[in-house]
Short mmCIF file of C-alpha atoms (C1' of nucleotides) in Angstrom, two decimals:
data_model
loop_
_atom_site.label_atom_id
_atom_site.label_comp_id
_atom_site.label_asym_id
_atom_site.label_seq_id
_atom_site.Cartn_x
_atom_site.Cartn_y
_atom_site.Cartn_z
CA MET Y 127 -36.36 -108.63 31.85
CA ASN Y 128 -40.31 -108.38 32.04
CA PHE Y 129 -40.22 -106.26 29.61
CA PHE Y 130 -38.73 -109.64 27.56
CA LYS Y 131 -40.94 -111.59 29.16
CA SER Y 132 -43.73 -109.09 27.62
CA CYS Y 133 -42.67 -109.42 24.40
CA GLN Y 134 -41.43 -112.54 23.72
CA SER Y 135 -45.34 -114.09 24.61
CA ARG Y 136 -47.23 -113.77 21.75
CA ASN Y 137 -45.77 -112.25 19.53
CA ALA Y 138 -45.77 -114.10 15.09
CA ALA Y 139 -48.22 -114.09 13.02
CA ASP Y 140 -50.74 -114.57 15.43
CA GLY Y 141 -54.95 -113.68 15.68
CA GLN Y 142 -55.51 -113.89 19.90
CA SER Y 143 -55.07 -111.47 21.48
CA SER Y 144 -52.38 -111.31 24.12
CA ARG Y 145 -53.16 -109.78 27.44
CA ALA Y 146 -52.56 -106.48 26.13
CA GLU Y 147 -54.21 -106.33 23.59
CA LYS Y 148 -57.15 -107.46 24.99
CA ARG Y 149 -56.39 -104.73 27.69
CA GLU Y 150 -56.15 -102.19 24.91
CA LEU Y 151 -58.70 -103.73 23.34
CA GLN Y 152 -60.79 -102.85 26.05
CA THR Y 153 -60.09 -99.70 27.25
CA GLN Y 154 -59.98 -98.42 23.53
CA ARG Y 155 -64.12 -100.07 24.24
CA ILE Y 156 -64.33 -98.01 26.93
CA MET Y 157 -63.42 -94.59 24.61
CA ARG Y 158 -65.47 -95.03 22.00
CA ALA Y 159 -68.34 -95.70 24.50
CA ALA Y 160 -68.17 -92.96 26.24
CA THR Y 161 -68.11 -90.91 24.42
CA ALA Y 162 -71.18 -91.68 22.29
CA CYS Y 163 -72.42 -90.59 26.47
CA PHE Y 164 -71.37 -87.99 26.04
CA VAL Y 165 -72.13 -86.76 23.10
CA ARG Y 166 -75.46 -87.64 24.50
CA SER Y 167 -75.81 -86.17 27.60
CA GLY Y 168 -72.04 -84.14 27.53
CA PHE Y 169 -69.37 -84.83 31.19
CA GLN Y 170 -71.10 -84.29 32.97
CA GLY Y 171 -74.53 -85.32 32.02
CA ALA Y 172 -73.72 -88.93 30.94
CA SER Y 173 -73.72 -91.36 33.87
CA ILE Y 174 -71.33 -94.45 34.75
CA HIS Y 175 -73.25 -96.48 34.21
CA ASP Y 176 -74.71 -95.17 30.67
CA ILE Y 177 -70.81 -95.55 29.94
CA CYS Y 178 -70.78 -98.92 31.09
CA ARG Y 179 -74.72 -99.84 29.71
CA GLU Y 180 -73.16 -98.76 26.27
CA ALA Y 181 -69.80 -100.70 27.12
CA GLU Y 182 -71.76 -104.13 27.96
CA MET Y 183 -69.61 -103.94 31.06
CA SER Y 184 -69.81 -103.24 34.60
CA PRO Y 185 -69.28 -99.73 36.15
CA GLY Y 186 -66.04 -102.76 38.96
CA ALA Y 187 -64.88 -103.44 35.04
CA LEU Y 188 -64.35 -100.61 34.52
CA TYR Y 189 -62.53 -99.34 36.76
CA ARG Y 190 -60.08 -101.09 35.68
CA TYR Y 191 -59.91 -99.17 33.01
CA PHE Y 192 -60.25 -95.54 34.43
CA PRO Y 193 -59.55 -94.51 37.71
CA SER Y 194 -62.14 -92.05 37.64
CA LYS Y 195 -64.80 -90.72 34.94
CA GLU Y 196 -62.52 -87.29 34.94
CA ALA Y 197 -59.83 -90.14 33.36
CA ILE Y 198 -62.35 -91.28 31.47
CA ILE Y 199 -62.67 -87.64 30.09
CA ASP Y 200 -59.69 -86.34 30.38
CA ALA Y 201 -58.54 -89.96 28.00
CA ILE Y 202 -61.16 -88.51 25.54
CA VAL Y 203 -60.34 -85.26 25.27
CA ALA Y 204 -56.61 -85.90 24.43
CA GLU Y 205 -57.70 -88.04 21.66
CA ALA Y 206 -60.48 -85.79 20.35
CA ARG Y 207 -58.04 -83.94 17.21
CA LYS Y 208 -55.60 -86.58 16.39
CA ASN Y 209 -57.55 -85.92 12.59
CA ASP Y 210 -56.15 -83.17 12.52
CA VAL Y 211 -52.66 -84.09 12.07
CA GLU Y 212 -53.89 -86.17 8.84
CA ILE Y 213 -55.64 -82.87 7.71
CA LEU Y 214 -52.57 -80.46 8.52
CA THR Y 215 -50.53 -82.05 6.53
CA LYS Y 216 -52.55 -82.48 3.30
CA MET Y 217 -52.84 -78.83 3.73
CA ALA Y 218 -48.75 -78.87 4.24
CA SER Y 219 -48.59 -81.14 1.11
CA CYS Y 220 -50.68 -78.32 -0.90
CA GLU Y 221 -49.05 -74.90 -2.94
CA ASP Y 222 -51.69 -72.80 -3.01
CA VAL Y 223 -51.71 -71.67 0.82
CA VAL Y 224 -55.43 -70.15 0.44
CA GLU Y 225 -57.43 -73.27 -0.93
CA GLY Y 226 -54.76 -75.53 1.13
CA ILE Y 227 -56.41 -73.19 4.40
CA VAL Y 228 -60.06 -72.79 2.93
CA GLU Y 229 -60.11 -77.33 2.56
CA ALA Y 230 -57.99 -77.99 5.53
CA PHE Y 231 -61.29 -75.44 6.76
CA TYR Y 232 -63.70 -77.30 5.03
CA ASN Y 233 -62.46 -81.16 5.71
CA HIS Y 234 -62.30 -80.47 9.37
CA LEU Y 235 -65.85 -79.52 8.95
CA ARG Y 236 -66.81 -82.05 7.40
CA LEU Y 237 -65.03 -84.84 8.86
CA THR Y 238 -66.37 -83.15 12.62
CA GLU Y 239 -70.13 -83.48 10.42
CA GLU Y 240 -69.19 -87.25 9.74
CA THR Y 241 -67.94 -88.45 12.60
CA GLY Y 242 -70.58 -86.34 14.63
CA LEU Y 243 -67.90 -86.13 17.02
CA ARG Y 244 -69.57 -82.16 16.74
CA PRO Y 245 -71.19 -81.90 19.78
CA LEU Y 246 -68.44 -83.50 21.76
CA PHE Y 247 -66.41 -80.43 20.19
CA VAL Y 248 -68.69 -78.26 21.87
CA GLU Y 249 -68.09 -80.01 24.83
CA ILE Y 250 -64.86 -80.05 25.14
CA ARG Y 251 -64.52 -76.40 24.82
CA ALA Y 252 -66.60 -75.42 27.17
CA GLU Y 253 -65.09 -77.83 29.67
CA ALA Y 254 -62.32 -76.46 28.82
CA MET Y 255 -63.40 -72.64 30.37
CA ARG Y 256 -63.13 -74.05 33.46
CA ASN Y 257 -61.93 -77.61 33.91
CA THR Y 258 -57.74 -77.49 33.66
CA ALA Y 259 -56.82 -80.14 32.35
CA VAL Y 260 -59.01 -80.23 29.87
CA ARG Y 261 -58.14 -76.62 29.49
CA ASN Y 262 -54.29 -77.45 29.44
CA THR Y 263 -54.72 -80.69 26.24
CA CYS Y 264 -57.27 -78.40 23.92
CA ARG Y 265 -54.23 -75.97 24.54
CA LYS Y 266 -51.70 -78.20 24.04
CA ASN Y 267 -53.46 -78.70 20.74
CA GLU Y 268 -53.58 -75.67 19.49
CA ASP Y 269 -50.95 -74.72 20.10
CA ASN Y 270 -50.30 -77.83 17.60
CA VAL Y 271 -52.22 -76.19 14.63
CA ARG Y 272 -50.97 -72.93 14.85
CA ALA Y 273 -47.49 -73.92 14.35
CA SER Y 274 -48.43 -76.16 11.98
CA PHE Y 275 -50.58 -72.51 10.26
CA ARG Y 276 -47.70 -70.16 10.91
CA LEU Y 277 -45.04 -72.77 9.46
CA TYR Y 278 -47.34 -72.85 6.53
CA LEU Y 279 -47.96 -69.58 6.08
CA GLU Y 280 -43.93 -68.83 6.97
CA GLU Y 281 -43.24 -70.81 4.28
CA ALA Y 282 -45.58 -69.71 1.49
CA TRP Y 283 -44.32 -65.83 2.74
CA ARG Y 284 -40.66 -66.95 2.34
CA ASP Y 285 -41.42 -67.64 -1.40
CA GLY Y 286 -42.96 -65.19 -1.97
CA ARG Y 287 -46.55 -66.65 -2.90
CA ILE Y 288 -48.08 -64.71 0.05
CA ARG Y 289 -47.70 -61.63 1.17
CA PRO Y 290 -48.89 -61.36 4.66
CA ILE Y 291 -51.48 -58.22 5.82
CA VAL Y 292 -50.54 -57.62 9.32
CA SER Y 293 -48.79 -59.77 11.39
CA LEU Y 294 -48.67 -63.42 10.94
CA ASP Y 295 -49.54 -64.16 15.01
CA ALA Y 296 -53.11 -61.79 14.37
CA VAL Y 297 -53.67 -64.17 10.94
CA VAL Y 298 -53.55 -67.39 12.17
CA THR Y 299 -55.40 -66.08 15.23
CA VAL Y 300 -58.29 -65.01 13.24
CA LEU Y 301 -58.37 -68.26 10.84
CA MET Y 302 -58.79 -70.35 14.09
CA ALA Y 303 -61.32 -68.42 14.50
CA VAL Y 304 -63.15 -69.03 11.66
CA GLY Y 305 -62.33 -72.86 11.88
CA GLU Y 306 -63.80 -72.82 15.68
CA GLY Y 307 -66.66 -71.02 14.93
CA LEU Y 308 -67.62 -72.56 11.17
CA ILE Y 309 -67.88 -75.65 14.27
CA MET Y 310 -69.69 -74.20 16.35
CA ALA Y 311 -71.96 -72.18 13.88
CA ASP Y 312 -75.86 -74.27 13.79
CA LEU Y 313 -74.87 -75.61 10.32
CA PRO Y 314 -77.21 -77.62 9.70
CA GLY Y 315 -80.68 -76.22 9.93
CA ARG Y 316 -79.00 -73.74 7.67
CA GLU Y 317 -79.52 -75.88 4.10
CA LEU Y 318 -76.05 -73.38 2.76
CA SER Y 319 -74.15 -75.60 -0.37
CA ALA Y 320 -71.01 -76.14 0.44
CA ALA Y 321 -70.14 -74.78 -2.31
CA ASP Y 322 -71.17 -71.09 -1.32
CA ILE Y 323 -69.75 -71.48 1.71
CA GLN Y 324 -66.14 -72.20 0.18
CA LYS Y 325 -66.41 -69.24 -1.81
CA ALA Y 326 -67.20 -67.30 1.08
CA LEU Y 327 -64.08 -68.60 3.25
CA ARG Y 328 -61.53 -67.77 0.21
CA ALA Y 329 -62.83 -64.58 -0.05
CA LYS Y 330 -61.69 -64.24 3.37
CA ILE Y 331 -58.58 -65.58 3.28
CA SER Y 332 -57.60 -64.48 0.46
CA ALA Y 333 -58.05 -61.53 1.59
CA VAL Y 334 -55.88 -62.34 4.58
CA VAL Y 335 -52.80 -63.64 3.21
CA ARG Y 336 -53.45 -61.93 0.23
CA PRO Y 337 -52.03 -64.56 -2.61
CA VAL Y 338 -49.46 -62.11 -4.67
CA GLU Y 339 -50.06 -63.80 -8.09
CA ALA Y 340 -53.56 -63.96 -8.27
CA SER Y 341 -54.82 -66.67 -10.80
CA HIS Y 342 -58.31 -67.14 -9.81
CA GLY Y 343 -57.92 -66.24 -5.71
CA THR Y 344 -59.37 -62.30 -7.09
CA SER Y 345 -60.70 -62.10 -10.86
CA SER Y 346 -62.66 -65.04 -11.03
CA LEU Y 347 -64.75 -65.45 -7.59
CA CYS Y 348 -68.18 -63.72 -9.13
CA LEU Y 349 -70.51 -61.06 -7.94
CA ASP Y 350 -73.67 -63.10 -7.16
CA GLY Y 351 -77.74 -62.36 -6.23
CA THR Y 352 -79.25 -62.32 -3.53
CA ASN Y 353 -80.31 -65.85 -2.90
CA MET Q 93 -112.08 -56.49 38.39
CA ASN Q 94 -109.70 -58.16 39.64
CA PHE Q 95 -107.69 -56.89 37.07
CA PHE Q 96 -108.49 -53.50 38.67
CA LYS Q 97 -107.68 -54.30 42.51
CA SER Q 98 -104.90 -55.32 41.54
CA CYS Q 99 -103.62 -52.75 39.06
CA GLN Q 100 -104.07 -50.06 41.03
CA SER Q 101 -103.35 -50.38 44.66
CA ARG Q 102 -99.59 -48.43 44.36
CA ASN Q 103 -98.34 -47.22 41.31
CA ALA Q 104 -97.58 -43.79 42.16
CA ALA Q 105 -94.56 -41.71 42.02
CA ASP Q 106 -93.77 -45.09 44.74
CA GLY Q 107 -90.50 -45.45 46.10
CA GLN Q 108 -91.07 -48.19 47.91
CA SER Q 109 -91.51 -52.23 46.73
CA SER Q 110 -95.03 -52.97 45.33
CA ARG Q 111 -95.59 -57.32 45.37
CA ALA Q 112 -95.08 -57.47 41.75
CA GLU Q 113 -91.63 -55.18 41.43
CA LYS Q 114 -90.30 -57.27 44.97
CA ARG Q 115 -91.33 -59.65 42.58
CA GLU Q 116 -89.54 -59.23 39.65
CA LEU Q 117 -86.24 -58.83 41.68
CA GLN Q 118 -85.99 -62.02 43.45
CA THR Q 119 -86.20 -63.54 40.07
CA GLN Q 120 -83.49 -61.37 39.02
CA ARG Q 121 -81.49 -61.96 42.06
CA ILE Q 122 -82.13 -65.94 41.74
CA MET Q 123 -81.45 -64.74 37.55
CA ARG Q 124 -77.71 -63.63 38.74
CA ALA Q 125 -76.91 -65.56 41.64
CA ALA Q 126 -77.25 -68.80 39.25
CA THR Q 127 -75.54 -67.18 36.34
CA ALA Q 128 -72.66 -67.70 38.52
CA CYS Q 129 -72.61 -70.52 38.80
CA PHE Q 130 -73.12 -72.22 35.83
CA VAL Q 131 -70.38 -69.62 34.40
CA ARG Q 132 -68.45 -71.86 37.37
CA SER Q 133 -69.14 -75.27 36.64
CA GLY Q 134 -71.85 -75.15 33.96
CA PHE Q 135 -75.72 -76.48 33.61
CA GLN Q 136 -75.22 -79.81 35.03
CA GLY Q 137 -72.92 -78.89 38.05
CA ALA Q 138 -74.10 -75.98 39.60
CA SER Q 139 -76.44 -77.88 41.76
CA ILE Q 140 -80.28 -76.03 43.14
CA HIS Q 141 -77.77 -75.87 46.15
CA ASP Q 142 -74.78 -73.89 45.08
CA ILE Q 143 -77.30 -71.11 43.70
CA CYS Q 144 -79.44 -71.08 46.95
CA ARG Q 145 -76.41 -70.25 48.65
CA GLU Q 146 -75.00 -68.03 46.22
CA ALA Q 147 -78.59 -66.07 46.22
CA GLU Q 148 -78.13 -65.84 49.48
CA MET Q 149 -81.37 -67.74 49.38
CA SER Q 150 -83.83 -71.38 50.72
CA PRO Q 151 -84.80 -73.91 48.16
CA GLY Q 152 -88.06 -73.69 49.15
CA ALA Q 153 -87.72 -69.98 48.38
CA LEU Q 154 -86.27 -70.34 45.27
CA TYR Q 155 -89.19 -73.38 43.73
CA ARG Q 156 -91.65 -69.98 44.65
CA TYR Q 157 -90.06 -68.66 41.36
CA PHE Q 158 -89.05 -71.23 39.26
CA PRO Q 159 -90.54 -74.58 38.37
CA SER Q 160 -87.25 -75.74 37.99
CA LYS Q 161 -83.77 -75.82 37.56
CA GLU Q 162 -84.46 -76.10 33.70
CA ALA Q 163 -86.94 -72.96 33.98
CA ILE Q 164 -83.90 -71.09 35.78
CA ILE Q 165 -81.27 -72.48 32.60
CA ASP Q 166 -83.55 -71.56 30.21
CA ALA Q 167 -84.45 -67.95 31.87
CA ILE Q 168 -80.86 -67.38 31.51
CA VAL Q 169 -80.42 -68.28 27.72
CA ALA Q 170 -83.34 -66.04 26.56
CA GLU Q 171 -81.20 -63.53 28.76
CA ALA Q 172 -78.36 -63.81 28.15
CA ARG Q 173 -77.85 -62.86 24.61
CA LYS Q 174 -79.79 -59.61 25.21
CA ASN Q 175 -76.68 -56.43 24.11
CA ASP Q 176 -76.62 -58.32 20.63
CA VAL Q 177 -79.78 -56.54 19.99
CA GLU Q 178 -77.15 -52.36 21.37
CA ILE Q 179 -75.17 -54.01 19.29
CA LEU Q 180 -76.80 -54.85 16.83
CA THR Q 181 -78.81 -51.19 16.04
CA LYS Q 182 -75.14 -49.07 16.82
CA MET Q 183 -74.05 -51.38 13.65
CA ALA Q 184 -76.16 -50.22 11.32
CA SER Q 185 -76.28 -46.74 12.15
CA CYS Q 186 -72.66 -47.36 10.02
CA GLU Q 187 -71.92 -46.37 6.81
CA ASP Q 188 -69.06 -47.10 6.71
CA VAL Q 189 -70.32 -51.36 6.53
CA VAL Q 190 -66.90 -52.87 6.80
CA GLU Q 191 -65.99 -51.02 10.12
CA GLY Q 192 -69.90 -51.38 11.43
CA ILE Q 193 -69.05 -54.85 11.07
CA VAL Q 194 -65.55 -55.36 12.24
CA GLU Q 195 -66.69 -52.89 15.42
CA ALA Q 196 -69.79 -54.71 15.95
CA PHE Q 197 -66.93 -58.46 16.17
CA TYR Q 198 -65.54 -56.03 18.42
CA ASN Q 199 -67.62 -55.07 20.47
CA HIS Q 200 -69.35 -58.10 21.57
CA LEU Q 201 -65.69 -59.56 21.73
CA ARG Q 202 -65.62 -57.07 24.74
CA LEU Q 203 -68.84 -56.72 26.50
CA THR Q 204 -68.55 -60.79 26.30
CA GLU Q 205 -64.95 -60.66 28.46
CA GLU Q 206 -66.01 -57.53 30.90
CA THR Q 207 -69.21 -59.20 31.57
CA GLY Q 208 -67.07 -62.77 32.57
CA LEU Q 209 -69.59 -64.42 30.28
CA ARG Q 210 -67.98 -66.37 28.00
CA PRO Q 211 -67.74 -69.33 29.48
CA LEU Q 212 -71.52 -69.17 29.89
CA PHE Q 213 -72.16 -68.49 26.00
CA VAL Q 214 -70.04 -71.40 25.29
CA GLU Q 215 -72.10 -73.13 27.77
CA ILE Q 216 -75.24 -72.74 26.09
CA ARG Q 217 -73.73 -73.62 22.94
CA ALA Q 218 -72.12 -77.32 23.82
CA GLU Q 219 -76.14 -77.44 25.96
CA ALA Q 220 -77.84 -76.56 22.36
CA MET Q 221 -76.61 -79.39 21.24
CA ARG Q 222 -78.29 -81.18 22.63
CA ASN Q 223 -81.29 -79.66 24.22
CA THR Q 224 -83.70 -78.44 21.86
CA ALA Q 225 -85.54 -75.81 24.46
CA VAL Q 226 -82.54 -74.79 23.96
CA ARG Q 227 -81.73 -75.27 20.37
CA ASN Q 228 -85.24 -72.94 19.93
CA THR Q 229 -83.98 -70.68 21.48
CA CYS Q 230 -80.46 -69.94 20.76
CA ARG Q 231 -82.52 -70.65 17.10
CA LYS Q 232 -84.19 -67.28 17.92
CA ASN Q 233 -81.79 -65.51 18.67
CA GLU Q 234 -79.42 -66.17 16.04
CA ASP Q 235 -82.21 -65.74 13.25
CA ASN Q 236 -82.66 -62.04 14.77
CA VAL Q 237 -78.73 -61.64 14.15
CA ARG Q 238 -79.24 -62.98 11.47
CA ALA Q 239 -81.77 -61.15 9.78
CA SER Q 240 -79.72 -57.46 10.96
CA PHE Q 241 -76.54 -58.26 9.69
CA ARG Q 242 -78.32 -58.80 6.25
CA LEU Q 243 -81.20 -56.21 6.42
CA TYR Q 244 -77.56 -54.34 7.09
CA LEU Q 245 -75.64 -55.80 3.77
CA GLU Q 246 -78.49 -55.86 1.69
CA GLU Q 247 -78.98 -52.14 2.59
CA ALA Q 248 -75.21 -51.59 1.52
CA TRP Q 249 -75.92 -53.16 -1.43
CA ARG Q 250 -78.81 -51.12 -2.99
CA ASP Q 251 -77.15 -47.74 -2.04
CA GLY Q 252 -73.94 -49.36 -3.89
CA ARG Q 253 -71.46 -48.56 -1.55
CA ILE Q 254 -70.63 -53.48 -1.43
CA ARG Q 255 -70.21 -55.65 -3.68
CA PRO Q 256 -70.88 -58.80 -2.25
CA ILE Q 257 -68.38 -61.73 -3.74
CA VAL Q 258 -70.88 -64.01 -3.14
CA SER Q 259 -75.30 -64.94 -1.17
CA LEU Q 260 -75.70 -62.94 0.83
CA ASP Q 261 -76.35 -65.71 3.09
CA ALA Q 262 -73.45 -67.52 2.17
CA VAL Q 263 -71.39 -63.92 3.52
CA VAL Q 264 -73.77 -63.35 6.61
CA THR Q 265 -72.93 -68.11 7.11
CA VAL Q 266 -69.00 -67.08 7.62
CA LEU Q 267 -68.86 -64.13 9.24
CA MET Q 268 -71.44 -64.95 12.15
CA ALA Q 269 -68.88 -68.11 12.27
CA VAL Q 270 -66.10 -65.65 12.53
CA GLY Q 271 -68.07 -63.97 15.76
CA GLU Q 272 -69.17 -67.29 17.61
CA GLY Q 273 -65.47 -68.47 16.84
CA LEU Q 274 -63.50 -65.36 18.10
CA ILE Q 275 -65.73 -66.23 21.28
CA MET Q 276 -64.58 -70.32 21.30
CA ALA Q 277 -61.21 -69.42 20.50
CA ASP Q 278 -58.62 -69.61 23.13
CA LEU Q 279 -57.19 -66.23 23.13
CA PRO Q 280 -56.59 -65.11 26.23
CA GLY Q 281 -53.86 -66.19 27.65
CA ARG Q 282 -53.28 -64.57 23.65
CA GLU Q 283 -51.42 -61.99 24.57
CA LEU Q 284 -52.13 -60.42 20.82
CA SER Q 285 -52.83 -56.18 20.17
CA ALA Q 286 -56.64 -56.34 20.28
CA ALA Q 287 -55.13 -53.19 17.03
CA ASP Q 288 -54.04 -56.51 15.52
CA ILE Q 289 -56.43 -58.51 15.27
CA GLN Q 290 -59.04 -55.70 14.69
CA LYS Q 291 -57.15 -55.82 11.56
CA ALA Q 292 -57.09 -59.36 10.02
CA LEU Q 293 -61.00 -59.38 11.01
CA ARG Q 294 -61.24 -55.79 8.98
CA ALA Q 295 -59.05 -57.53 4.88
CA LYS Q 296 -61.09 -60.59 6.50
CA ILE Q 297 -64.46 -58.65 5.79
CA SER Q 298 -63.97 -56.18 3.51
CA ALA Q 299 -62.72 -59.46 1.20
CA VAL Q 300 -66.06 -60.69 1.05
CA VAL Q 301 -68.05 -57.79 0.22
CA ARG Q 302 -65.61 -55.74 -1.08
CA PRO Q 303 -66.69 -52.06 -0.55
CA VAL Q 304 -66.89 -50.32 -3.84
CA GLU Q 305 -65.08 -47.55 -3.09
CA ALA Q 306 -61.84 -48.94 -1.26
CA SER Q 307 -61.11 -45.48 0.63
CA HIS Q 308 -58.55 -46.70 2.66
CA GLY Q 309 -60.47 -50.71 2.64
CA THR Q 310 -57.56 -52.29 0.46
CA SER Q 311 -54.96 -49.70 -0.44
CA SER Q 312 -54.30 -47.79 3.09
CA LEU Q 313 -53.70 -52.32 4.83
CA CYS Q 314 -50.21 -52.11 5.45
CA LEU Q 315 -47.95 -55.43 5.51
CA ASP Q 316 -45.92 -55.97 8.77
CA GLY Q 317 -43.74 -57.52 10.52
CA THR Q 318 -42.96 -61.19 11.34
CA ASN Q 319 -44.26 -60.60 14.61
"C1'" DC C 202 -108.74 -45.89 61.65
"C1'" DA C 203 -108.26 -50.70 63.91
"C1'" DA C 204 -108.53 -55.10 63.55
"C1'" DG C 205 -108.64 -59.23 61.29
"C1'" DT C 206 -107.75 -62.57 56.96
"C1'" DG C 207 -105.25 -64.58 54.04
"C1'" DA C 208 -102.46 -65.11 49.94
"C1'" DG C 209 -97.77 -64.73 48.89
"C1'" DA C 210 -93.04 -65.43 50.94
"C1'" DG C 211 -88.89 -67.30 53.21
"C1'" DC C 212 -87.31 -71.54 56.15
"C1'" DG C 213 -84.67 -75.79 55.84
"C1'" DA C 214 -85.33 -80.57 57.28
"C1'" DA C 215 -86.61 -84.23 54.41
"C1'" DC C 216 -87.84 -87.35 50.58
"C1'" DG C 217 -86.65 -90.66 47.47
"C1'" DA C 218 -83.35 -90.76 42.94
"C1'" DT C 219 -79.24 -91.42 41.12
"C1'" DC C 220 -74.12 -90.40 41.33
"C1'" DA C 221 -69.37 -91.51 41.30
"C1'" DT C 222 -66.79 -95.35 43.09
"C1'" DT C 223 -65.15 -99.17 46.22
"C1'" DC C 224 -65.61 -104.32 47.13
"C1'" DG C 225 -65.67 -109.37 48.22
"C1'" DC C 226 -65.69 -113.33 45.15
"C1'" DA C 227 -66.47 -115.87 40.58
"C1'" DA C 228 -64.07 -117.05 36.63
"C1'" DT C 229 -60.26 -116.44 33.63
"C1'" DG C 230 -55.57 -118.62 31.52
"C1'" DA C 231 -50.81 -117.86 31.35
"C1'" DT S 126 -50.67 -121.28 41.16
"C1'" DC S 127 -51.67 -116.09 40.44
"C1'" DA S 128 -52.05 -112.29 38.41
"C1'" DT S 129 -56.25 -110.02 36.34
"C1'" DT S 130 -60.11 -109.10 34.80
"C1'" DG S 131 -65.94 -109.12 35.61
"C1'" DC S 132 -69.39 -108.47 38.17
"C1'" DG S 133 -72.58 -106.78 40.49
"C1'" DA S 134 -74.95 -105.49 45.58
"C1'" DA S 135 -73.06 -102.72 48.27
"C1'" DT S 136 -71.92 -97.08 49.67
"C1'" DG S 137 -71.83 -92.49 51.20
"C1'" DA S 138 -73.00 -88.93 48.81
"C1'" DT S 139 -75.24 -85.50 46.49
"C1'" DC S 140 -78.94 -84.50 43.00
"C1'" DG S 141 -83.20 -82.17 42.16
"C1'" DT S 142 -87.65 -81.15 44.70
"C1'" DT S 143 -91.41 -81.37 47.97
"C1'" DC S 144 -93.83 -80.37 52.34
"C1'" DG S 145 -95.41 -78.28 56.47
"C1'" DC S 146 -94.56 -74.20 59.08
"C1'" DT S 147 -94.49 -69.64 60.05
"C1'" DC S 148 -93.86 -64.75 59.58
"C1'" DT S 149 -95.43 -60.56 56.27
"C1'" DC S 150 -97.87 -57.44 55.10
"C1'" DA S 151 -101.16 -55.57 51.57
"C1'" DC S 152 -105.47 -55.78 51.34
"C1'" DT S 153 -110.61 -55.70 53.21
"C1'" DT S 154 -113.71 -55.55 56.92
"C1'" DG S 155 -116.09 -53.29 60.49
#
DNA sequence: CAAGTGAGAGCGAACGATCATTCGCAATGA
DNA sequence: TCATTGCGAATGATCGTTCGCTCTCACTTG
């Protein structure tokens, strides 16, 4: 009943926003503002008033959409890694395992940089160390990524495309450490070419995963100058 | 004149504490307490009152030793990575490059876990993303580690013990990303054997660095079961 | 050696600022 | 008409920091 009522209200090719749509829009507006503030000052450093100023909204209005600051943080943490999905499905469609992983890492790194979300990701990691709710959300995200990696490697292994060097779980663990580390590492000031980093990554990953037909894996990687 | 006077006071084989020694002791006591609080609640989450309670000291007393909370944070950040030095010198004395690096990483990981300082390290990384002073201190520490790695690899390269796959800078960058990533990664709940991780690391590092006499590097690494 | 002295150390109440959150009320619109 | 939304002043709590005070003790002085 209520369900039908709320659905029938405005559903045609209607540019205007229904009640629920507007609510969704405002919620997103708050989350976008909060994200900007958290990037700038961290979870504890950013105040509700900061977020309100950024969202051009009063505290009273904001609290109509989120019951607490914690809830805003939780929502943002839950949404933070939604881009991982497409990066991982793109990876899964790549036959060459080494190249697939390298590109996934690189896309992950590039997207993090482009969206300016790097400080947020690190902040989330820090918060996950003490806040149980955040930790659980992170863990869930991580489990998904982990499973994707594992499935990807497992299939390639069954097809005889790769020959893993240790247990798949160990491989995945170190792989994910590399991915996280690239985000944490203080690259921006370092002035290192993307190609160099990709090359180093490629070598590293092919080592732990060992493609059987080393068509370009081992042989074409050239030894380079000092700088 | 004044200098000599202040120096001559108590300098023999004197078990008692001079003025300066006591001051140093109290400073360390505050830093220890602050570290505990920061691990528990983060830099912004831990209050001066928390630190005072932990240090069993009044706010007034604490402010005799540090001019501000910021100063405490700065001091802790500057001291946080002092253990890196011995890990790196230990590494430098290891002829086998791959083994040296693997062991350095592993010691780093183990020490971080044993001291319970993992949340602090992540917190520092997050703070470094926005706080300039913290970032500069981190950068300085990082430059030291970076230089150590580079020197280590460079010497081994000159001696013909390794054959780097890309520019040394790229190798070092990815190496450090792995090190950082291992700390960030949510390992504790994962129940993965240390040996497995070491093995995966070993393969990864030997790939990017390529020991010329692959005495045990490439050949002895066995392919393992799924789990 | 005894008495005196002053800088350093410690305390904890108190400060103004800021925090997350609430509430009464006005405006909106289905 | 009434549930929803927005507002912004107000709330009590807590924040980092200060201040006036007492006490301690290494050193100077007589």
